[in-house]
mmCIF file of C-alpha atoms in Angstrom:
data_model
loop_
_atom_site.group_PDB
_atom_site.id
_atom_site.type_symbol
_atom_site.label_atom_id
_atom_site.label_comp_id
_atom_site.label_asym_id
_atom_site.label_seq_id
_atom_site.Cartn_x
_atom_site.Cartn_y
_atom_site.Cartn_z
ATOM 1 C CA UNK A 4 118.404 81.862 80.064
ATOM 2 C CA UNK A 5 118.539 78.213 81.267
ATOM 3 C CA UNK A 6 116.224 75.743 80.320
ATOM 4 C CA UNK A 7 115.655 72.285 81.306
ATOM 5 C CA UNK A 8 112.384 69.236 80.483
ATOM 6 C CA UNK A 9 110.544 68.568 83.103
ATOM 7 C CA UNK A 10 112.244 64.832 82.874
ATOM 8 C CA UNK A 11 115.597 66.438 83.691
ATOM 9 C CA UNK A 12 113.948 68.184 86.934
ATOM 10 C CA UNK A 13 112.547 65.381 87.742
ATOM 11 C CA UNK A 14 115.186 63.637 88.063
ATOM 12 C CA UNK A 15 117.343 66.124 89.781
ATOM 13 C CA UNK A 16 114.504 66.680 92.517
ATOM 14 C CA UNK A 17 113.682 62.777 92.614
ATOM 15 C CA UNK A 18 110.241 63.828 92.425
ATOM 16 C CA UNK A 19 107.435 61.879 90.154
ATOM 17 C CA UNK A 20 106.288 63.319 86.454
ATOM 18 C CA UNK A 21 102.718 64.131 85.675
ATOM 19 C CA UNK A 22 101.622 64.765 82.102
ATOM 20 C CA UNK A 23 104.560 65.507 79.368
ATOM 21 C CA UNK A 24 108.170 64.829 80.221
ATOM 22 C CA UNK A 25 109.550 66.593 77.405
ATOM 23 C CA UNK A 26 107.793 70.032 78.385
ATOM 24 C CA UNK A 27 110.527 73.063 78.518
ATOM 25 C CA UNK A 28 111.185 74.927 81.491
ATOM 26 C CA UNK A 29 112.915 78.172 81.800
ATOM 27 C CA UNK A 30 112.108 79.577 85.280
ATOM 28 C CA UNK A 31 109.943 79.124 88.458
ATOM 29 C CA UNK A 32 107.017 81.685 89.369
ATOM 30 C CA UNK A 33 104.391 81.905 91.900
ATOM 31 C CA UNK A 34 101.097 80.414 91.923
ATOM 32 C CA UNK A 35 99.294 83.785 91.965
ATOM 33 C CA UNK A 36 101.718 85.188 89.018
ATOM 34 C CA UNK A 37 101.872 82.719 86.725
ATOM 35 C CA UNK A 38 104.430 82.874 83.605
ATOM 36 C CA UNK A 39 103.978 80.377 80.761
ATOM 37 C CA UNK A 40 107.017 78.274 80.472
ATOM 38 C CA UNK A 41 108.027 78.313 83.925
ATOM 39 C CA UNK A 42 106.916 75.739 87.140
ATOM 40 C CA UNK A 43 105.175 76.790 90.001
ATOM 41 C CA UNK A 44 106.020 75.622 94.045
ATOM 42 C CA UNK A 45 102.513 75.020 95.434
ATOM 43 C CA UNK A 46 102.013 73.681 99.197
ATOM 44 C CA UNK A 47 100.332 76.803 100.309
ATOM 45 C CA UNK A 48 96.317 75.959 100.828
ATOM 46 C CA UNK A 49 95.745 80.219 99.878
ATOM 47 C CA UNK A 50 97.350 79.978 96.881
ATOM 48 C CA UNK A 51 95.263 76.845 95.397
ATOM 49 C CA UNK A 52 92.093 78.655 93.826
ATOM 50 C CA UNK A 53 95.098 80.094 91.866
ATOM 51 C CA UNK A 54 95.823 76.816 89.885
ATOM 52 C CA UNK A 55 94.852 76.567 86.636
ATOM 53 C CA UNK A 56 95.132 73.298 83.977
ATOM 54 C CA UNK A 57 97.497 75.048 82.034
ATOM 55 C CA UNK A 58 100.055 75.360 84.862
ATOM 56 C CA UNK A 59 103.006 73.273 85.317
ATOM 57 C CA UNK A 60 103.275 72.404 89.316
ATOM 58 C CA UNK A 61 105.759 71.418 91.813
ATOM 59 C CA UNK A 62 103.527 69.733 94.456
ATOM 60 C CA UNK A 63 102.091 66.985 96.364
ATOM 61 C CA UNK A 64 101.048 64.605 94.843
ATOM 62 C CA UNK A 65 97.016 64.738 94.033
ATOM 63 C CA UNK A 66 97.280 68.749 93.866
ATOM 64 C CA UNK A 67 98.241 68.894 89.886
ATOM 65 C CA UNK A 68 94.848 69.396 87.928
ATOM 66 C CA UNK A 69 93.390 66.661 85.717
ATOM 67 C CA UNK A 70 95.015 68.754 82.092
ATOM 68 C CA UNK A 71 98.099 69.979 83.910
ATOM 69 C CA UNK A 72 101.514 68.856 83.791
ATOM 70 C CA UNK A 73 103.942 68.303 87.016
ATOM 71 C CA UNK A 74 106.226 67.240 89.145
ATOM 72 C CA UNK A 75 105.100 65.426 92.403
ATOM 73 C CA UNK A 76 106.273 63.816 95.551
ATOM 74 C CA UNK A 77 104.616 61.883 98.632
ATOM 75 C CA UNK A 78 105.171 64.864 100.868
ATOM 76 C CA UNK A 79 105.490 68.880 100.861
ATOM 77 C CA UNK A 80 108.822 69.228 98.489
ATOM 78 C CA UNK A 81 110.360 71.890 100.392
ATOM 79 C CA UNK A 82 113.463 70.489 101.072
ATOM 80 C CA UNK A 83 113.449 69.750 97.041
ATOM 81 C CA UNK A 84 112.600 73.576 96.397
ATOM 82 C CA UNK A 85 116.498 74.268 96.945
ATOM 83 C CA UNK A 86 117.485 71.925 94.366
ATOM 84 C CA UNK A 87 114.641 73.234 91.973
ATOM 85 C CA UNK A 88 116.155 76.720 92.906
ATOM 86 C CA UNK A 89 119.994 75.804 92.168
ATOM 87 C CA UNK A 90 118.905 75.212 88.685
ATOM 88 C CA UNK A 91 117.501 78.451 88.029
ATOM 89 C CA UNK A 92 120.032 80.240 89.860
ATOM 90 C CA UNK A 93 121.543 83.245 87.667
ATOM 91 C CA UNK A 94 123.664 85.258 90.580
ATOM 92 C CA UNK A 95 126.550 86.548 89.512
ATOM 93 C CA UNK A 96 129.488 84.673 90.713
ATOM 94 C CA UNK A 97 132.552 86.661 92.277
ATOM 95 C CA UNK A 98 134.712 85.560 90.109
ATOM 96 C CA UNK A 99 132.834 87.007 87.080
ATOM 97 C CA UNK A 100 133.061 90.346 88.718
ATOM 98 C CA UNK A 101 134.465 93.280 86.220
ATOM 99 C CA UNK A 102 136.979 95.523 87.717
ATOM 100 C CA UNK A 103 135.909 98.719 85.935
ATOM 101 C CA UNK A 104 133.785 101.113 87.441
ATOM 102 C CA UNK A 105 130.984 101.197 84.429
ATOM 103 C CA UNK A 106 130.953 97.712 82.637
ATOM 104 C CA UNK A 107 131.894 98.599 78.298
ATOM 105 C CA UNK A 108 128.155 96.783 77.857
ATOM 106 C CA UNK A 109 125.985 98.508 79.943
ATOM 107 C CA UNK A 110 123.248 100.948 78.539
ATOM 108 C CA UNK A 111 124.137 104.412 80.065
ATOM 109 C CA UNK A 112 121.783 107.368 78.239
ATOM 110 C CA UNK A 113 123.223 110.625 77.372
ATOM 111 C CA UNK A 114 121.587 112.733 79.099
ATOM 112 C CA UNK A 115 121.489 110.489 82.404
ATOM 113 C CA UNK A 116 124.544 111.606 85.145
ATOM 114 C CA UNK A 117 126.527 109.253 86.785
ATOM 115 C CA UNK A 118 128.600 110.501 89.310
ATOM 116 C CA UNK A 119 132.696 110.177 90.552
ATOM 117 C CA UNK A 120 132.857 106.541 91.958
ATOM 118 C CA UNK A 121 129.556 105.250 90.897
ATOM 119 C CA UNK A 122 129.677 101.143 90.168
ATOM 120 C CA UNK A 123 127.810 100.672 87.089
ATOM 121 C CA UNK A 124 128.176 96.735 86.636
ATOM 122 C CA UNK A 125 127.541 94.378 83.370
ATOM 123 C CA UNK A 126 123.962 94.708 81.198
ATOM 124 C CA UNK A 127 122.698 98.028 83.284
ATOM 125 C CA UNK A 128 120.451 99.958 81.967
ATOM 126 C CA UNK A 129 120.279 103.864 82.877
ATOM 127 C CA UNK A 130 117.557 105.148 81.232
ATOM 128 C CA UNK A 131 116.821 109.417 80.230
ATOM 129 C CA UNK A 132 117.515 111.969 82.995
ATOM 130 C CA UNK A 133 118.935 109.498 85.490
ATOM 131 C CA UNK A 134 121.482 110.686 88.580
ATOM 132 C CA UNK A 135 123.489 107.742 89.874
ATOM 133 C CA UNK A 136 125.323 109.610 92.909
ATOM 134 C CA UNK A 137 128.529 109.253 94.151
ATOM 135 C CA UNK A 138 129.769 105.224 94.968
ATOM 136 C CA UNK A 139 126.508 104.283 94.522
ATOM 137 C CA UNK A 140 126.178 100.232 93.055
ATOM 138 C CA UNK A 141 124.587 99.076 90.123
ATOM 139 C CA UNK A 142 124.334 95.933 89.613
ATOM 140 C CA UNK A 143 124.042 93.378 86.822
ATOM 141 C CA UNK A 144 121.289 93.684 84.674
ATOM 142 C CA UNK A 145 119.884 96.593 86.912
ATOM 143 C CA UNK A 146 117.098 98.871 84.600
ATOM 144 C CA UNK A 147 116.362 102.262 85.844
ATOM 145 C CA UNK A 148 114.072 104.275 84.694
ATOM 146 C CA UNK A 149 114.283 108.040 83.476
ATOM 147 C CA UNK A 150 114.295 110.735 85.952
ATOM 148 C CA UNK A 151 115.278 108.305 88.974
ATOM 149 C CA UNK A 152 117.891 109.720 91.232
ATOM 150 C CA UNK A 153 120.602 106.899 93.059
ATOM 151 C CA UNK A 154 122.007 108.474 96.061
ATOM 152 C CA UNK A 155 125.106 107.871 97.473
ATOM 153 C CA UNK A 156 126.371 104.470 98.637
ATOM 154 C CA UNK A 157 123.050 102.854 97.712
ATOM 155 C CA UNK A 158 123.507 99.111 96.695
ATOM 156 C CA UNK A 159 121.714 98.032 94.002
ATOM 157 C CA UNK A 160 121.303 94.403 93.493
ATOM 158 C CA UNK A 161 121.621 92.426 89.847
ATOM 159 C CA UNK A 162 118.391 92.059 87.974
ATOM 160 C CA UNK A 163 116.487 94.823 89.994
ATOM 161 C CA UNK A 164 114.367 96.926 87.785
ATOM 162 C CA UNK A 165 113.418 100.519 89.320
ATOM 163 C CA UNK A 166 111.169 102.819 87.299
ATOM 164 C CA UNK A 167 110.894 106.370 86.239
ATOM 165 C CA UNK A 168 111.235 109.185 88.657
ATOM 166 C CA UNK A 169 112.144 107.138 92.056
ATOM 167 C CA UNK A 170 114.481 108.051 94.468
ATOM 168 C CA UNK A 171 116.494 105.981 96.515
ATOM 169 C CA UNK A 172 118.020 107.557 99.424
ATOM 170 C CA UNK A 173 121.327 106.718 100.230
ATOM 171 C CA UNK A 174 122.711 103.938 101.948
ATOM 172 C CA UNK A 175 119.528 102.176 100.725
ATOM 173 C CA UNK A 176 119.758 98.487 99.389
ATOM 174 C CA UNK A 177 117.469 97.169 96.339
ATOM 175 C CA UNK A 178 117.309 93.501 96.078
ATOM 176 C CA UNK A 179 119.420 91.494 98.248
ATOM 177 C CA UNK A 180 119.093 88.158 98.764
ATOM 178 C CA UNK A 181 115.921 87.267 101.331
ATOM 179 C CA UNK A 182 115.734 85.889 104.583
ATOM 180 C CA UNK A 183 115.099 81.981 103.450
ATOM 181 C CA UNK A 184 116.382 79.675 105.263
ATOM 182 C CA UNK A 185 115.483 75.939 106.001
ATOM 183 C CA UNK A 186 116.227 73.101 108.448
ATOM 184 C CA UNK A 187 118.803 70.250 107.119
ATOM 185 C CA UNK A 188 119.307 67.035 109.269
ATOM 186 C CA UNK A 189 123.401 67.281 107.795
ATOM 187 C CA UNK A 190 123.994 70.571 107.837
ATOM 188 C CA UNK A 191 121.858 72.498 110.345
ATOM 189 C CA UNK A 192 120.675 75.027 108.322
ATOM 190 C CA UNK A 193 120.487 75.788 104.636
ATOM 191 C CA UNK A 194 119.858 78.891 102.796
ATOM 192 C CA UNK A 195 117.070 78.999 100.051
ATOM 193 C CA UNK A 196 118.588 80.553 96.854
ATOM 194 C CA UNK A 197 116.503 83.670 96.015
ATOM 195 C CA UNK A 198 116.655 83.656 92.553
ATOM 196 C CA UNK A 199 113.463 86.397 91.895
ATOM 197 C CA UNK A 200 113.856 90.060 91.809
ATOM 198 C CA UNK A 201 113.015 93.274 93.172
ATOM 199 C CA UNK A 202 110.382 95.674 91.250
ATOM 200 C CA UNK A 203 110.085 99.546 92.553
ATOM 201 C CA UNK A 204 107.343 100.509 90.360
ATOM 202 C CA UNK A 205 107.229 104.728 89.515
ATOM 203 C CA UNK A 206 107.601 107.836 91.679
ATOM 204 C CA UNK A 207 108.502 105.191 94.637
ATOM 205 C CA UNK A 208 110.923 106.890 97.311
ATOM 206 C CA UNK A 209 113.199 104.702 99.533
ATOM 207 C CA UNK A 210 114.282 106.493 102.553
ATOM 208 C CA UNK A 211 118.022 105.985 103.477
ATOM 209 C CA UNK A 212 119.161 102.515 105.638
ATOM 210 C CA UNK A 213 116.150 100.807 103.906
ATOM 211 C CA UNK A 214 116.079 97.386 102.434
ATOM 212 C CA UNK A 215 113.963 95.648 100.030
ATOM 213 C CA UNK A 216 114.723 91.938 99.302
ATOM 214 C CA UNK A 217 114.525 90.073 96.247
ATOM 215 C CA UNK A 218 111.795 87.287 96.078
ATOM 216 C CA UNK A 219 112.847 83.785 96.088
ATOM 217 C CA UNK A 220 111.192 83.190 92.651
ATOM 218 C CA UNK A 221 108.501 85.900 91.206
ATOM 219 C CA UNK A 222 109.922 89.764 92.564
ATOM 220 C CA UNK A 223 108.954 91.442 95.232
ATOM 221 C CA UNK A 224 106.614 94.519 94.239
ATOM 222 C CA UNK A 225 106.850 98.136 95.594
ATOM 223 C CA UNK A 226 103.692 99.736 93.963
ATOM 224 C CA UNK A 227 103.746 103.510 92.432
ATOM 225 C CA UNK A 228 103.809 106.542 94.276
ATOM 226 C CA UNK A 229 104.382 104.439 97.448
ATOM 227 C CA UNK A 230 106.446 106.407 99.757
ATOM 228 C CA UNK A 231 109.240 104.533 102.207
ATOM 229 C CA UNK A 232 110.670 106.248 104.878
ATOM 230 C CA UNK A 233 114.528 105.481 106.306
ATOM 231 C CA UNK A 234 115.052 102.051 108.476
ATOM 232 C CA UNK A 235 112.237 99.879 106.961
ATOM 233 C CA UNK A 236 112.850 96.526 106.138
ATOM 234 C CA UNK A 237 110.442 94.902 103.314
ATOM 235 C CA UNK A 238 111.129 91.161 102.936
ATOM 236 C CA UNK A 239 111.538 88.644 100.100
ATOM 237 C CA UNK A 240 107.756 88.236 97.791
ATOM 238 C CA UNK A 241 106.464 91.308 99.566
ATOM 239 C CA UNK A 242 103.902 92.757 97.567
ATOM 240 C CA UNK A 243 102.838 96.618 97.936
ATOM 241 C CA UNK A 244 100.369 98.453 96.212
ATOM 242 C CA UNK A 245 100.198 101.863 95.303
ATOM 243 C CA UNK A 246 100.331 104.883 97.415
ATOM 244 C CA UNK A 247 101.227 103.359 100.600
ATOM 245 C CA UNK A 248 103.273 105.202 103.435
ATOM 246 C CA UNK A 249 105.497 103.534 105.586
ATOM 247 C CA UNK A 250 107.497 105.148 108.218
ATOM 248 C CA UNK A 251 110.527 104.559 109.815
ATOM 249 C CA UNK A 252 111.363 101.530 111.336
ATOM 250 C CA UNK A 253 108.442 99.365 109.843
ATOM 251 C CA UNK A 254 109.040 95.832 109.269
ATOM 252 C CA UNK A 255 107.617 93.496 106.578
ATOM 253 C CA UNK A 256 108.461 89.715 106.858
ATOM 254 C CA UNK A 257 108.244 87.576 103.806
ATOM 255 C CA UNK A 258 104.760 87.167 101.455
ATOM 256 C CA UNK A 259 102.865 89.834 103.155
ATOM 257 C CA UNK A 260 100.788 91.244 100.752
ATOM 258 C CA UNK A 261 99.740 94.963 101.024
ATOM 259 C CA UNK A 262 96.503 97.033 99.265
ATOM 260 C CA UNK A 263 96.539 100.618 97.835
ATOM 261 C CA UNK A 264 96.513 103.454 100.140
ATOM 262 C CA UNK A 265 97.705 101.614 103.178
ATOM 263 C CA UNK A 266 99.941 103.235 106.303
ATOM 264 C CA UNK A 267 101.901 101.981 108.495
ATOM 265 C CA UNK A 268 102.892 104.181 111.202
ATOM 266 C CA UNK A 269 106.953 104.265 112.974
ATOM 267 C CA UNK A 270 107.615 101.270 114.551
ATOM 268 C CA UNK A 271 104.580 99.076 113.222
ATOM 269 C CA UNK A 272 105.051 95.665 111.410
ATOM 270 C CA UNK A 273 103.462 92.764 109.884
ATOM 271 C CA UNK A 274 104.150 89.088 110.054
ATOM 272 C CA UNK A 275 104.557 86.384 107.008
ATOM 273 C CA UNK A 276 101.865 85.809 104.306
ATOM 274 C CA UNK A 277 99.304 88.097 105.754
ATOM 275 C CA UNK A 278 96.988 90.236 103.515
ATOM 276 C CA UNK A 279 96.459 93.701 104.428
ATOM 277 C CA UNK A 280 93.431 95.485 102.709
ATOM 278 C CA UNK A 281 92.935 99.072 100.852
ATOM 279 C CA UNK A 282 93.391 102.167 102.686
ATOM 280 C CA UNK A 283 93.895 100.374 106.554
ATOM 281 C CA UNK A 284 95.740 102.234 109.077
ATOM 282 C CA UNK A 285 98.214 100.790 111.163
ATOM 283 C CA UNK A 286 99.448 102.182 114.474
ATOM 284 C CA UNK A 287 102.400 103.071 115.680
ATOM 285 C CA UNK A 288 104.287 100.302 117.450
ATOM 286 C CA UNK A 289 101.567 98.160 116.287
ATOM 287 C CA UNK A 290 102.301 93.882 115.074
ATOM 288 C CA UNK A 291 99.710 92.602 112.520
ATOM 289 C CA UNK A 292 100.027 89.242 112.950
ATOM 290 C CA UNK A 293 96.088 88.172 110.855
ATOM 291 C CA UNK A 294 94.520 89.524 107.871
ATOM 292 C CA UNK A 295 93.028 93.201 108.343
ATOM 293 C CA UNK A 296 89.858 94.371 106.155
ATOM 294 C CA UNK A 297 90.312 97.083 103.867
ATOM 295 C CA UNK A 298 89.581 100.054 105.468
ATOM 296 C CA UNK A 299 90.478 99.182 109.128
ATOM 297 C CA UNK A 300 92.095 100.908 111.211
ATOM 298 C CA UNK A 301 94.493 98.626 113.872
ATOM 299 C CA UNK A 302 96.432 99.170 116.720
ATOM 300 C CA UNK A 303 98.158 97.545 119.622
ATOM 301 C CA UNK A 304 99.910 93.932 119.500
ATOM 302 C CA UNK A 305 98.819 91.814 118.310
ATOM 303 C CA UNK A 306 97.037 94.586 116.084
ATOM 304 C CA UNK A 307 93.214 95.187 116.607
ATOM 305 C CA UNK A 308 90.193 97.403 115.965
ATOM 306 C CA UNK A 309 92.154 101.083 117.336
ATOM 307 C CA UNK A 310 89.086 101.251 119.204
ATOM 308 C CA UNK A 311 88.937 98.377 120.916
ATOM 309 C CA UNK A 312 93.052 98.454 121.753
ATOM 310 C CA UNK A 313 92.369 101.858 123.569
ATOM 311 C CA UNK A 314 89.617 100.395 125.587
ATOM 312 C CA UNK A 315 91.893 97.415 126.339
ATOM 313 C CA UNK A 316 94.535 100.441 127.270
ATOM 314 C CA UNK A 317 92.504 102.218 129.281
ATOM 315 C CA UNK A 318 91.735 98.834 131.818
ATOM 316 C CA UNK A 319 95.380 97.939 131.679
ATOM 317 C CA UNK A 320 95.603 101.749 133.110
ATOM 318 C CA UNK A 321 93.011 100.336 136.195
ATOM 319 C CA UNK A 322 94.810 97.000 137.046
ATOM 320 C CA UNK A 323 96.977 98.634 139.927
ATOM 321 C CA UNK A 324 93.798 100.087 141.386
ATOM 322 C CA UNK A 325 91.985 97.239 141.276
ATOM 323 C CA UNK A 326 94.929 94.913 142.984
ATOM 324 C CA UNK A 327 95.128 97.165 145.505
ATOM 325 C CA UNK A 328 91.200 97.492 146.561
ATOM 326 C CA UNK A 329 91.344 93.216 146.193
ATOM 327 C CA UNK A 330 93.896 93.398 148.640
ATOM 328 C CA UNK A 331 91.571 95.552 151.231
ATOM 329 C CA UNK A 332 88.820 93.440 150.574
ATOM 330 C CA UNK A 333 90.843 90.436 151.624
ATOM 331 C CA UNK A 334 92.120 91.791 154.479
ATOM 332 C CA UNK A 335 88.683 92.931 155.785
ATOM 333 C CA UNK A 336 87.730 89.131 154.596
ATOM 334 C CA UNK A 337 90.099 88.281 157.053
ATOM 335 C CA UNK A 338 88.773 90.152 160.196
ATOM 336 C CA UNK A 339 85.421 89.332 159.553
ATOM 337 C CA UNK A 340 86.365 85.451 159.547
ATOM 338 C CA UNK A 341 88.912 85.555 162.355
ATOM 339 C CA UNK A 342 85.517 87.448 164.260
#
């Protein structure tokens, strides 16, 4: 695990020190999942009522609380939140690649099955019962849990943990990197490193073709008994309760948090950071692109009340109608002037 002072970030960032320099840091986490010992990006106004004096922050300046500790600048350190990143960065380089098939140190159990061509990579863990399928990836540091099944050609990406009694359909990925990338004035554009994870929690199926990224810091959180169907995309610091349904084709962008019991029908999506409430129904084709109640049902795009989007259907239905008796009225307009 790497660790660095908060002096030695700070001067690696070129950001400003609040409290005690000599404080230990070993990772970053998000404001709304705090983990003692690590520091914690905050330039998001939502995630504020989070902050609490024990954190240690990477923010404006004037944001770190009167007890807390810090690092600061004079403006929104996102451009700094790559270097902050780099330093935490565990990835496996290529070059540290094994060529075996199943790595001498990882944790295989014997009564788990791992099938003819099956990539089991350095410090896996297959738990009881397990079936990795044929050619299926594993990577580094990878748990999963007993009675999961690994279907063919799925990619599994290093530090993913996936708990009992999943399955993950094949062709699936677990835990590549996210979609983060950010303006540079030298080089165009600059990827974020995504140094988090990926977290399938129990009795979560992943249809086939799906992805789930890994969070840029934190992990993004597939809750149990959630069901995924084939083609959905779930971006990086997603966060899914339990029992959801998603069918195929939904799309997810980054930070979009998602209650228990919610559906998304084929097609549907949501946009970045918006919160999606308990047991709200999303239609088919539908965009959410605000915060939805729990209970709602939405449709249409953007998404609205189902109710109101089938009224606003039903006019749309009686616009050629009504263009056509505007343009009779202005033609008898006209007679009755030229008269």
């Amino acid at each position: 695990m790497k660790q660095y002072t908060l002096k030695e970030i700070a001067s690696i960032t070129g950001g400003k020190i609040v409290g005690d320099e000599t404080l230990i840091i070993n990772g970053v986490s998000a404001p709304d999942s705090y983990v003692q010992g690590t520091i914690c990006p905050l330039w998001e106004k939502k995630y504020e009522k989070y902050v609490m004096p024990e954190m240690v922050l990477f923010t404006v300046e004037g944001q770190v609380a009167e007890c807390a500790s810090g690092i600061v600048f004079d403006k929104n350190p996102k451009e700094e939140l790559i270097k902050l990143l780099n330093l935490f960065d565990e990835s496996p380089k290529e070059d540290a690649m094994q060529n075996d098939l199943i790595a001498p140190d990882a944790k295989i159990s014997e009564t788990a099955t791992v099938c003819v061509g099956a990539i089991i990579k350095s410090g896996a863990v297959i738990s009881d019962g397990a079936i990795i399928k044929e050619y299926a990836v594993i990577g580094e540091n990878v748990f999963i849990g007993k009675g999961t099944i690994v279907e063919s050609h799925v990619v599994i990406y290093h530090g993913t943990i996936i708990e009992d009694e999943c399955i993950i359909r094949s062709h699936a990925v677990i835990g590549c990197p996210g979609f983060g990338f950010m303006p540079d004035k030298e080089c165009g554009i600059v990827r974020v490193p995504q140094i988090g994870i990926a977290h399938i929690k129990r009795g979560v199926e992943v249809g086939a073709y799906s992805s789930i990224d890994r969070a840029t810091f934190g992990e993004t959180l597939i809750g149990d008994f959630t069901k995924i169907d084939s083609h959905v995309k779930i971006g990086h610091n997603c966060r899914i309760g339990t029992f959801c349904v998603f069918c195929g084709r939904v799309g997810l962008a980054g930070s979009t948090i998602v209650g228990n019991g919610v559906t998304f029908a084929a097609g549907s999506g949501a946009g970045n950071h918006v919160t999606i409430g308990d047991g709200v129904m999303v239609g088919g084709l539908s965009g959410v692109s605000t915060n939805i109640p729990a209970g709602a049902v939405v449709s249409g795009f953007p998404a609205q009340d189902h109710k109101k989007e089938l009224r606003y259907q039903a006019s749309l239905r009686r616009v050629p109608d009504l263009i056509k008796k505007i343009k009779e009225l202005e033609i008898k307009l006209e007679k009755l002037e030229g008269n």
